[in-house]
Structures are given as structure tokens and as C-alpha cells.
Short mmCIF file of C-alpha atoms in Angstrom, two decimals:
data_model
loop_
_atom_site.label_atom_id
_atom_site.label_comp_id
_atom_site.label_asym_id
_atom_site.label_seq_id
_atom_site.Cartn_x
_atom_site.Cartn_y
_atom_site.Cartn_z
CA MET A 563 -1.64 21.13 3.43
CA VAL A 564 -0.53 19.40 0.22
CA ILE A 565 -1.16 15.74 -0.56
CA GLY A 566 2.24 14.20 -1.19
CA LYS A 567 3.23 10.81 -2.51
CA ASN A 568 3.85 9.55 1.02
CA THR A 569 0.37 10.64 2.15
CA ASN A 570 -1.25 8.90 -0.80
CA GLU A 571 0.70 5.69 -0.04
CA ALA A 572 -0.22 5.95 3.64
CA ASN A 573 -3.91 6.23 2.72
CA LEU A 574 -3.58 3.17 0.49
CA LEU A 575 -1.92 1.21 3.29
CA GLN A 576 -4.72 2.23 5.66
CA LEU A 577 -7.31 0.98 3.16
CA ALA A 578 -5.43 -2.33 2.86
CA GLU A 579 -5.46 -2.61 6.67
CA ASP A 580 -9.23 -1.97 6.76
CA PHE A 581 -9.74 -4.80 4.26
CA LYS A 582 -7.45 -7.10 6.24
CA ASN A 583 -9.27 -6.36 9.51
CA GLY A 584 -12.64 -7.16 7.94
CA LYS A 585 -14.08 -3.68 8.38
CA ARG A 586 -17.69 -3.52 7.25
CA LEU A 587 -17.66 -1.68 3.94
CA VAL A 588 -20.19 0.24 1.88
CA LEU A 589 -19.47 1.04 -1.77
CA PHE A 590 -20.67 4.37 -3.19
CA LEU A 591 -20.63 4.06 -6.98
CA GLY A 592 -20.92 6.63 -9.77
CA ALA A 593 -21.29 6.45 -13.54
CA GLY A 594 -17.56 5.86 -13.97
CA ILE A 595 -17.93 2.18 -13.07
CA ASN A 596 -19.54 1.59 -16.50
CA LEU A 597 -16.45 2.87 -18.29
CA GLY A 598 -13.67 0.80 -19.79
CA ASP A 599 -11.90 0.34 -23.08
CA ARG A 600 -14.30 0.84 -25.98
CA THR A 601 -15.48 -2.35 -27.64
CA SER A 602 -17.97 -3.53 -30.24
CA ILE A 603 -19.68 -6.86 -30.69
CA GLU A 604 -19.72 -8.57 -34.07
CA GLY A 605 -19.11 -5.36 -35.96
CA CYS A 606 -21.83 -3.36 -34.18
CA LYS A 607 -21.44 0.23 -33.05
CA GLU A 608 -19.03 0.83 -30.16
CA ILE A 609 -20.62 0.51 -26.73
CA ASP A 610 -20.60 3.78 -24.77
CA LEU A 611 -22.28 3.61 -21.36
CA SER A 612 -20.63 6.75 -19.96
CA TRP A 613 -22.67 9.53 -18.35
CA ASN A 614 -21.61 11.93 -21.11
CA GLY A 615 -22.57 9.35 -23.70
CA LEU A 616 -26.05 9.04 -22.17
CA LEU A 617 -26.58 12.81 -21.99
CA ASN A 618 -25.24 13.39 -25.51
CA GLY A 619 -27.52 10.72 -26.95
CA LEU A 620 -30.60 12.00 -25.13
CA PHE A 621 -29.85 15.64 -25.91
CA SER A 622 -29.34 14.82 -29.58
CA GLU A 623 -32.81 13.22 -29.61
CA ALA A 624 -34.33 16.20 -27.80
CA PHE A 625 -32.54 18.69 -30.03
CA SER A 626 -33.93 17.04 -33.17
CA LEU A 627 -37.46 17.60 -31.85
CA LEU A 628 -36.69 21.06 -30.48
CA SER A 629 -35.26 22.31 -33.78
CA ILE A 630 -38.45 21.47 -35.72
CA GLY A 631 -40.20 24.67 -36.71
CA LYS A 632 -37.28 26.85 -35.65
CA GLY A 633 -36.30 27.67 -39.24
CA LEU A 634 -32.86 26.13 -38.84
CA SER A 635 -31.12 24.87 -41.92
CA SER A 636 -29.75 21.31 -41.92
CA GLU A 637 -26.25 22.83 -41.77
CA ASP A 638 -27.14 24.92 -38.71
CA ARG A 639 -28.60 21.88 -36.95
CA TYR A 640 -25.49 19.86 -37.73
CA ILE A 641 -23.19 22.57 -36.34
CA MET A 642 -25.25 23.02 -33.16
CA GLN A 643 -25.50 19.30 -32.53
CA ASN A 644 -21.74 18.92 -32.88
CA LEU A 645 -21.14 21.76 -30.44
CA ILE A 646 -23.57 20.60 -27.75
CA CYS A 647 -24.06 16.87 -28.28
CA ASP A 648 -20.45 16.05 -29.08
CA PRO A 649 -18.42 18.38 -26.81
CA ASN A 650 -15.31 16.21 -27.15
CA LYS A 651 -15.13 16.79 -30.91
CA LYS A 652 -12.09 19.05 -31.07
CA GLU A 653 -11.59 19.00 -34.82
CA ALA A 654 -13.04 22.16 -36.34
CA LEU A 655 -15.92 21.68 -38.76
CA LYS A 656 -15.53 22.84 -42.33
CA GLY A 657 -15.74 26.62 -42.56
CA PHE A 658 -14.46 27.25 -39.01
CA SER A 659 -10.95 28.07 -37.90
CA GLU A 660 -9.60 25.96 -35.04
CA GLU A 661 -9.53 29.01 -32.78
CA CYS A 662 -13.14 29.95 -33.58
CA TRP A 663 -14.37 26.38 -33.16
CA GLU A 664 -12.60 26.00 -29.81
CA CYS A 665 -14.18 29.27 -28.63
CA LEU A 666 -17.67 28.10 -29.65
CA ARG A 667 -17.10 24.68 -28.12
CA SER A 668 -16.02 26.19 -24.78
CA TYR A 669 -19.02 28.52 -24.82
CA ALA A 670 -21.46 25.66 -25.52
CA SER A 671 -19.92 23.56 -22.75
CA PHE A 672 -20.23 26.46 -20.28
CA GLU A 673 -23.81 27.41 -21.24
CA PHE A 674 -25.10 23.83 -21.40
CA PRO A 675 -23.72 21.98 -18.34
CA PRO A 676 -25.09 18.48 -17.63
CA LEU A 677 -27.95 19.64 -15.36
CA VAL A 678 -29.18 22.15 -17.97
CA GLN A 679 -28.99 19.51 -20.69
CA ALA A 680 -30.90 17.06 -18.50
CA SER A 681 -33.64 19.62 -17.80
CA ILE A 682 -34.01 20.39 -21.52
CA ILE A 683 -34.18 16.66 -22.24
CA LYS A 684 -37.02 16.13 -19.75
CA SER A 685 -38.87 19.24 -20.94
CA VAL A 686 -38.73 18.23 -24.62
CA LEU A 687 -39.14 14.46 -24.34
CA GLY A 688 -41.71 14.65 -21.55
CA ASN A 689 -42.79 11.31 -20.13
CA ASN A 690 -40.86 9.53 -22.89
CA TYR A 691 -37.48 10.47 -21.44
CA ILE A 692 -37.36 7.39 -19.21
CA ASP A 693 -38.00 5.16 -22.24
CA SER A 694 -35.22 7.03 -24.06
CA ILE A 695 -32.78 6.37 -21.20
CA ARG A 696 -33.76 2.70 -21.20
CA LYS A 697 -33.24 2.49 -24.95
CA HIS A 698 -29.82 4.16 -24.79
CA LEU A 699 -28.61 1.83 -22.02
CA TYR A 700 -29.94 -1.57 -22.96
CA GLN A 701 -29.98 -1.47 -26.74
CA GLN A 702 -26.20 -1.11 -26.49
CA CYS A 703 -25.66 -3.78 -23.87
CA ASP A 704 -27.65 -6.56 -22.22
CA LYS A 705 -26.81 -9.65 -20.18
CA TYR A 706 -26.02 -11.71 -23.29
CA ILE A 707 -23.54 -9.13 -24.62
CA MET A 708 -21.90 -8.57 -21.23
CA ARG A 709 -21.49 -12.32 -20.66
CA LYS A 710 -19.91 -12.64 -24.10
CA ILE A 711 -17.43 -9.84 -23.34
CA PHE A 712 -16.59 -11.21 -19.88
CA LEU A 713 -15.90 -14.69 -21.21
CA LYS A 714 -13.87 -13.37 -24.12
CA TYR A 715 -11.62 -11.08 -22.08
CA TYR A 716 -11.69 -12.35 -18.47
CA GLY A 717 -12.58 -16.04 -18.51
CA LEU A 718 -9.99 -18.41 -17.07
CA ASN A 719 -9.48 -19.83 -20.57
CA SER A 720 -9.17 -16.41 -22.22
CA ASN A 721 -5.90 -15.43 -23.87
CA LEU A 722 -6.86 -11.75 -23.91
CA SER A 723 -6.54 -10.99 -20.18
CA GLY A 724 -2.87 -10.00 -20.13
CA THR A 725 -1.55 -6.61 -19.12
CA GLY A 726 -1.79 -4.01 -21.85
CA LYS A 727 -4.67 -5.75 -23.61
CA SER A 728 -8.05 -4.14 -24.20
CA ARG A 729 -10.24 -4.30 -21.09
CA PRO A 730 -13.90 -3.46 -21.79
CA PHE A 731 -16.20 -3.26 -18.74
CA TYR A 732 -13.18 -3.91 -16.53
CA SER A 733 -14.42 -1.78 -13.63
CA LEU A 734 -17.77 -3.61 -13.57
CA TYR A 735 -16.04 -6.97 -13.79
CA GLN A 736 -13.63 -6.25 -10.94
CA LEU A 737 -16.33 -4.70 -8.74
CA ALA A 738 -18.53 -7.75 -9.23
CA ARG A 739 -15.60 -9.98 -8.23
CA LEU A 740 -14.91 -7.80 -5.18
CA ILE A 741 -18.53 -7.96 -4.01
CA ILE A 742 -18.67 -11.74 -4.44
CA LEU A 743 -15.33 -12.50 -2.79
CA HIS A 744 -15.26 -9.94 0.05
CA HIS A 745 -18.13 -10.69 2.42
CA PRO A 746 -17.68 -7.64 4.73
CA ILE A 747 -19.20 -5.49 1.97
CA ILE A 748 -22.66 -5.00 3.47
CA ALA A 749 -24.27 -2.63 0.96
CA VAL A 750 -23.86 -0.69 -2.27
CA VAL A 751 -25.13 2.84 -2.87
CA THR A 752 -25.28 3.73 -6.56
CA TYR A 753 -26.23 6.94 -8.34
CA ASN A 754 -26.78 5.03 -11.59
CA PHE A 755 -30.15 4.16 -13.12
CA ASP A 756 -29.01 0.89 -14.66
CA LYS A 757 -28.69 -2.68 -13.38
CA PHE A 758 -25.34 -3.42 -15.01
CA LEU A 759 -23.61 -4.15 -11.70
CA THR A 760 -26.33 -6.62 -10.71
CA ILE A 761 -26.10 -8.22 -14.15
CA ALA A 762 -22.29 -8.50 -13.83
CA ILE A 763 -22.62 -10.19 -10.42
CA ASP A 764 -25.23 -12.62 -11.81
CA ILE A 765 -22.99 -13.53 -14.76
CA LEU A 766 -20.00 -14.34 -12.53
CA ARG A 767 -22.05 -16.39 -10.08
CA GLU A 768 -23.93 -18.29 -12.78
CA ASN A 769 -20.66 -19.09 -14.57
CA LYS A 770 -18.36 -19.27 -11.54
CA GLU A 771 -16.24 -22.12 -12.91
CA GLU A 772 -15.34 -19.88 -15.87
CA PHE A 773 -14.15 -16.94 -13.77
CA PHE A 774 -12.92 -18.10 -10.35
CA THR A 775 -9.91 -20.23 -9.51
CA GLU A 776 -10.27 -23.28 -7.26
CA LYS A 777 -8.99 -21.28 -4.31
CA GLU A 778 -11.39 -18.39 -5.00
CA MET A 779 -14.33 -20.79 -5.36
CA GLU A 780 -14.11 -21.51 -1.61
CA ARG A 781 -15.15 -17.91 -0.97
CA VAL A 782 -18.03 -17.69 -3.44
CA ARG A 783 -21.21 -17.68 -1.37
CA GLN A 784 -24.33 -19.14 -2.96
CA ASP A 785 -26.68 -18.17 -0.13
CA ARG A 786 -26.25 -14.41 -0.57
CA THR A 787 -28.57 -12.71 -3.01
CA VAL A 788 -28.42 -9.24 -4.52
CA GLU A 789 -31.42 -6.94 -4.28
CA ASP A 790 -31.92 -3.66 -6.14
CA VAL A 791 -33.64 -1.16 -3.85
CA PHE A 792 -35.37 1.90 -5.31
CA GLY A 793 -38.27 4.30 -4.92
CA SER A 794 -39.90 3.29 -1.68
CA TYR A 795 -38.26 1.39 1.14
CA SER A 796 -41.16 -1.08 0.88
CA HIS A 797 -39.42 -2.49 -2.21
CA SER A 798 -36.66 -3.84 0.02
CA SER A 799 -37.08 -7.23 1.70
CA GLN A 800 -34.51 -6.27 4.37
CA GLU A 801 -33.67 -9.95 4.80
CA LYS A 802 -30.47 -11.47 6.13
CA ASP A 803 -27.92 -12.64 3.55
CA VAL A 804 -29.16 -10.03 1.06
CA LEU A 805 -26.76 -7.48 -0.38
CA PRO A 806 -28.84 -4.36 -1.09
CA ILE A 807 -27.92 -2.09 -4.00
CA TYR A 808 -29.61 1.24 -3.27
CA HIS A 809 -30.48 3.19 -6.41
CA ILE A 810 -30.56 6.70 -4.95
CA HIS A 811 -31.59 8.32 -8.26
CA GLY A 812 -34.08 5.64 -9.26
CA LEU A 813 -33.96 2.39 -11.24
CA ILE A 814 -34.47 1.71 -14.95
CA PRO A 815 -34.23 -2.07 -15.55
CA PRO A 816 -33.62 -3.97 -18.83
CA TYR A 817 -36.41 -4.66 -21.31
CA ASN A 818 -36.99 -8.18 -20.01
CA GLU A 819 -37.97 -6.78 -16.60
CA TYR A 820 -40.97 -4.76 -15.51
CA LEU A 821 -40.38 -1.00 -15.49
CA PRO A 822 -41.62 0.24 -12.11
CA VAL A 823 -43.47 3.53 -12.27
CA LYS A 824 -45.05 4.02 -8.84
CA ASP A 825 -42.63 5.49 -6.28
CA ASN A 826 -39.70 5.09 -8.71
CA GLU A 827 -38.23 8.58 -8.49
CA ILE A 828 -35.87 9.13 -11.41
CA VAL A 829 -33.51 12.02 -10.61
CA LEU A 830 -32.03 13.57 -13.75
CA SER A 831 -33.13 17.18 -14.26
CA MET A 832 -32.59 20.29 -12.13
CA GLU A 833 -36.18 20.15 -10.85
CA GLU A 834 -35.76 16.57 -9.69
CA PHE A 835 -32.41 17.28 -8.02
CA TYR A 836 -33.90 20.24 -6.14
CA GLU A 837 -36.99 18.28 -5.07
CA ASN A 838 -34.75 15.48 -3.87
CA THR A 839 -32.65 17.97 -1.92
CA GLN A 840 -35.75 19.47 -0.28
CA ASN A 841 -36.92 16.15 1.12
CA VAL A 842 -34.54 15.88 4.06
CA TYR A 843 -36.52 12.98 5.55
CA SER A 844 -36.40 10.75 2.46
CA TRP A 845 -35.03 7.20 2.74
CA GLN A 846 -32.40 8.17 0.14
CA THR A 847 -30.99 10.84 2.46
CA ALA A 848 -31.31 8.69 5.58
CA THR A 849 -29.63 5.68 3.93
CA GLN A 850 -26.63 7.65 2.68
CA LEU A 851 -26.10 9.45 5.98
CA HIS A 852 -26.43 6.23 7.98
CA PHE A 853 -23.69 4.53 5.98
CA LEU A 854 -21.41 7.59 5.75
CA CYS A 855 -21.53 8.14 9.52
CA HIS A 856 -21.23 4.55 10.75
CA PHE A 857 -19.22 2.47 8.26
CA THR A 858 -16.04 2.49 6.19
CA CYS A 859 -17.10 3.84 2.79
CA LEU A 860 -15.46 3.75 -0.63
CA PHE A 861 -16.37 6.19 -3.39
CA LEU A 862 -15.57 4.69 -6.80
CA GLY A 863 -16.36 5.85 -10.33
CA SER A 864 -17.45 9.25 -9.08
CA SER A 865 -16.08 12.73 -9.70
CA LEU A 866 -18.05 13.97 -6.65
CA THR A 867 -19.62 16.75 -8.75
CA ASP A 868 -23.15 15.47 -8.02
CA ILE A 869 -24.79 18.03 -5.72
CA ASN A 870 -26.60 15.32 -3.76
CA THR A 871 -23.33 13.49 -3.13
CA GLN A 872 -21.65 16.72 -2.03
CA ARG A 873 -24.55 17.43 0.31
CA MET A 874 -24.28 13.99 1.96
CA ILE A 875 -20.51 14.27 2.42
CA HIS A 876 -20.97 17.74 3.95
CA TYR A 877 -23.55 16.47 6.46
CA ALA A 878 -21.41 13.44 7.30
CA SER A 879 -18.36 15.65 7.92
CA LYS A 880 -20.41 17.68 10.41
CA ILE A 881 -21.77 14.62 12.20
CA GLY A 882 -18.49 12.70 12.14
CA ASN A 883 -17.46 9.08 11.57
CA ASP A 884 -14.94 6.97 13.48
CA ASP A 885 -14.23 5.09 10.24
CA LYS A 886 -12.82 6.49 7.04
CA ILE A 887 -14.58 7.64 3.88
CA TYR A 888 -12.23 6.85 1.00
CA TYR A 889 -12.35 8.64 -2.34
CA LEU A 890 -10.59 6.52 -4.96
CA HIS A 891 -9.77 7.94 -8.38
CA ALA A 892 -7.08 7.62 -11.03
CA VAL A 893 -5.66 9.14 -14.18
CA SER A 894 -7.75 8.22 -17.20
CA LYS A 895 -6.16 6.32 -20.07
CA SER A 896 -7.14 9.02 -22.58
CA MET A 897 -5.70 11.78 -20.41
CA LYS A 898 -2.34 10.03 -20.12
CA GLU A 899 -2.21 9.45 -23.88
CA LYS A 900 -3.18 13.00 -24.88
CA LEU A 901 -0.88 15.06 -22.67
CA SER A 902 2.79 15.83 -23.04
CA GLU A 903 5.02 15.18 -20.04
CA LYS A 904 4.85 18.83 -18.97
CA GLU A 905 1.06 18.94 -19.38
CA TYR A 906 0.73 15.67 -17.49
CA MET A 907 2.66 17.08 -14.53
CA SER A 908 0.31 20.08 -14.48
CA TYR A 909 -2.64 17.66 -14.49
CA LEU A 910 -1.16 15.79 -11.52
CA GLY A 911 -0.82 19.13 -9.73
CA LEU A 912 -4.52 19.79 -10.25
CA MET A 913 -5.41 16.33 -8.89
CA ASN A 914 -3.20 17.05 -5.90
CA LEU A 915 -5.07 20.29 -5.28
CA LYS A 916 -8.40 18.46 -5.53
CA ASP A 917 -7.29 15.80 -3.03
CA THR A 918 -6.03 18.49 -0.64
CA PHE A 919 -9.50 20.03 -0.61
CA TYR A 920 -11.27 16.68 -0.12
CA THR A 921 -8.92 15.80 2.76
CA GLN A 922 -9.94 18.98 4.55
CA TYR A 923 -13.55 18.02 3.74
CA GLY A 924 -13.21 14.80 5.73
CA LEU A 925 -12.40 12.34 2.94
CA THR A 926 -9.37 10.07 2.59
CA PRO A 927 -8.32 10.37 -1.08
CA ILE A 928 -6.30 7.78 -2.98
CA PHE A 929 -5.08 8.66 -6.47
CA ASP A 930 -3.60 6.01 -8.77
CA ARG A 931 -1.18 7.41 -11.35
CA ASN A 932 -1.21 4.10 -13.23
CA GLY A 933 -4.86 4.33 -14.21
CA TYR A 934 -8.22 2.87 -13.23
CA ASN A 935 -7.44 -0.69 -14.27
CA HIS A 936 -4.46 -0.70 -11.93
CA LEU A 937 -6.59 0.86 -9.17
CA TYR A 938 -9.18 -1.93 -9.35
CA ASP A 939 -6.45 -4.57 -9.52
CA THR A 940 -4.93 -3.10 -6.35
CA ILE A 941 -8.24 -3.26 -4.49
CA LEU A 942 -8.83 -6.87 -5.57
CA ASN A 943 -5.36 -7.82 -4.38
CA PHE A 944 -6.40 -6.77 -0.86
CA VAL A 945 -8.83 -9.70 -0.69
CA LEU A 946 -7.03 -12.36 -2.73
#
């Protein structure tokens, strides 16, 4: 079976029908929701909240400590850090041919996959690794910075919201709008440590006149609160009119909030992933399976390479679900800009192959060739 254009369009039409019919929805969100066009505030360093950005920053910190006493010259440390901590740096460093540098870069990427990097980070940084994650996330962006960006680019009075303009944090902004405006969304399952989605929702609700039209304002509910659920199920109030955001891999809040330690299981390294996998009776496993087997689910911002996510989808496919589990993804802006037309067609062929596999796995894939911004616009149009 090959996923053709007609199949992709049929899947999109089915999703639109599910929205129209008020199907109860659960969003499954990955690190990709924090992506968007790069931006900086008042001349500061560019904000990078990507998963690779987090790992590269943490690994760079760990590598600096690890290299002490190893007899490495400053040049050696610089070369190794560029190979491992900046895998996207394609330009060869001085003294290396492009062919040699590409070979080393491929080798480093293969030998140090994300899980290995994460395990090294935890081993070297010890108990400080959670503080390092917190620092990387919230020293780049907080509620004040996000509000400033939202108002600048997406406020009703903004002149920067046109098509083709820069769109920082666009996925977060559109998801927050979707959650506020579409009431059949009953829960969110996130694999992210941060509270950026909750912050985005708070910003839009607290400044609703700045972001919602008069017609949209009729659908903005003030009686529904958002609750971040983590660690132990006892942290959840389980009250009516509460939208729970389940942090499956733990929660690391901003500096102005208390950092929970007890029962807050941060899942980053190999050891933590394996321990999480072993506990088949955990609330994290039960929550994901319950939603995947009984509700219409949307995977967004996820490459589905997380072993825990794959495990849940596998179990759900065995148990079955009368509703659909949608996997939404799109061509990245950088990919479209980098590739020639021939290379781009090969890339589309690979995405087709991937979607064929996931269809046989029980998912309903939807791939947007116009990019992630267009994908989120399409979803929002279902409810407007």
C-alpha cells in the first residue's frame, strides 16, 4: 500500500468531519510544538527551544566538565564539541576537508544518538541536570517574552501577521487558540518538560481582547481552567471544567514556580526510559492507553521516535479503537529551502514510505506539503 495524494486528502477530510461532529479529542504533543521561526528579543541571543537545542546545550555543559583532566587541548575540545554538540554544522572546520568533516560528523551523530547524549548528561551533571534543563528553557523564554512576541506578531493590531512573515512560536500560539476555542478537546498529553503551552494559553486568555475577534470571543470560556498533571496522580484535582495537561516525562516549571521534587519523575536518560517502560501499571501508561483506545487522538509536533510513544501506539493497535489516531506532520521550512527540486521529490517519497508504515500500524497520517504553519492554520480553520 502506498499513501497517495487522494488518501492524504481523504484523511484530512475525515479529520475535518471529526471536528465538525464534535468528537472528543485528545492532543498528544511532542517537542516540535516549541519550534517556529527563530527570533530574538531586543538584540538578545536567538531563542531555540527545540529538543536538539536542549540536548546540544546540556551536552556542551557536560562535555566541558567531562573533558577536564583528560589532557585534551583547547583545539581538540573545540573540534569535539562542534562534532557532537553542533551536529547541524556542515561547514568543515579549519584543517579538515569537507569530505573528512562530513565523515566525522556522520560518525559522531551515529555514535552519540539523543538517548546516549542524555545518559551522559545525567551521569556527568548528576542531580544538577534538572536545574540545567530549567536554565536552558526559561532563561531563553518566560511569560513576559512570550507575551511580547505574541502581541508583536499575532495581536489583532499587529501588522506582522501576514502570510510569508516571520512566525516565532506559531505552533504554540495556534495550539493555544485551538484549545481555547474548541471545547471538545478534553485533555492534552505532552512529552515535554516545560510549561510553555500552559503559559501560551494563559497569555491569550488574560489578553483575550488583543487576540480574539468579537465572534471568537463568544467561544472563549472563562470557567475552564488548565491544570498541569505530573508525577503522581494525586497532583491532579480531577475536577469538572478542568483541562488536564499530562506531563508523561515529568514537569520542570519556570523559576517563579516551585520545582516539585517528590514523585516528579523526569524521563530523559536511557535508565529513566527503561524504568518507565518496566512499570506497566504506572498512571503514565494507563493514561496514554485510555485515551488512545477510547478517543479521537491527534499527534502533533512529534516524530514518533520516542520509544515510549511507539510502545503506547503498539499496545493501542492491539487493543483497538473505534475512533481514529491521527498523525499530523509537514515539511519543515528549512528542508524545503535546502533541497533542490529533485532532492525534494526524494524527500517526499521518504515521507510517503513513513506514512505507509504508520497506516499499517493503525495510525491515520496527514502530511502537509506546505509546511507546519499551513498545517496549524488548516486545523484552526476547522473550528472557526
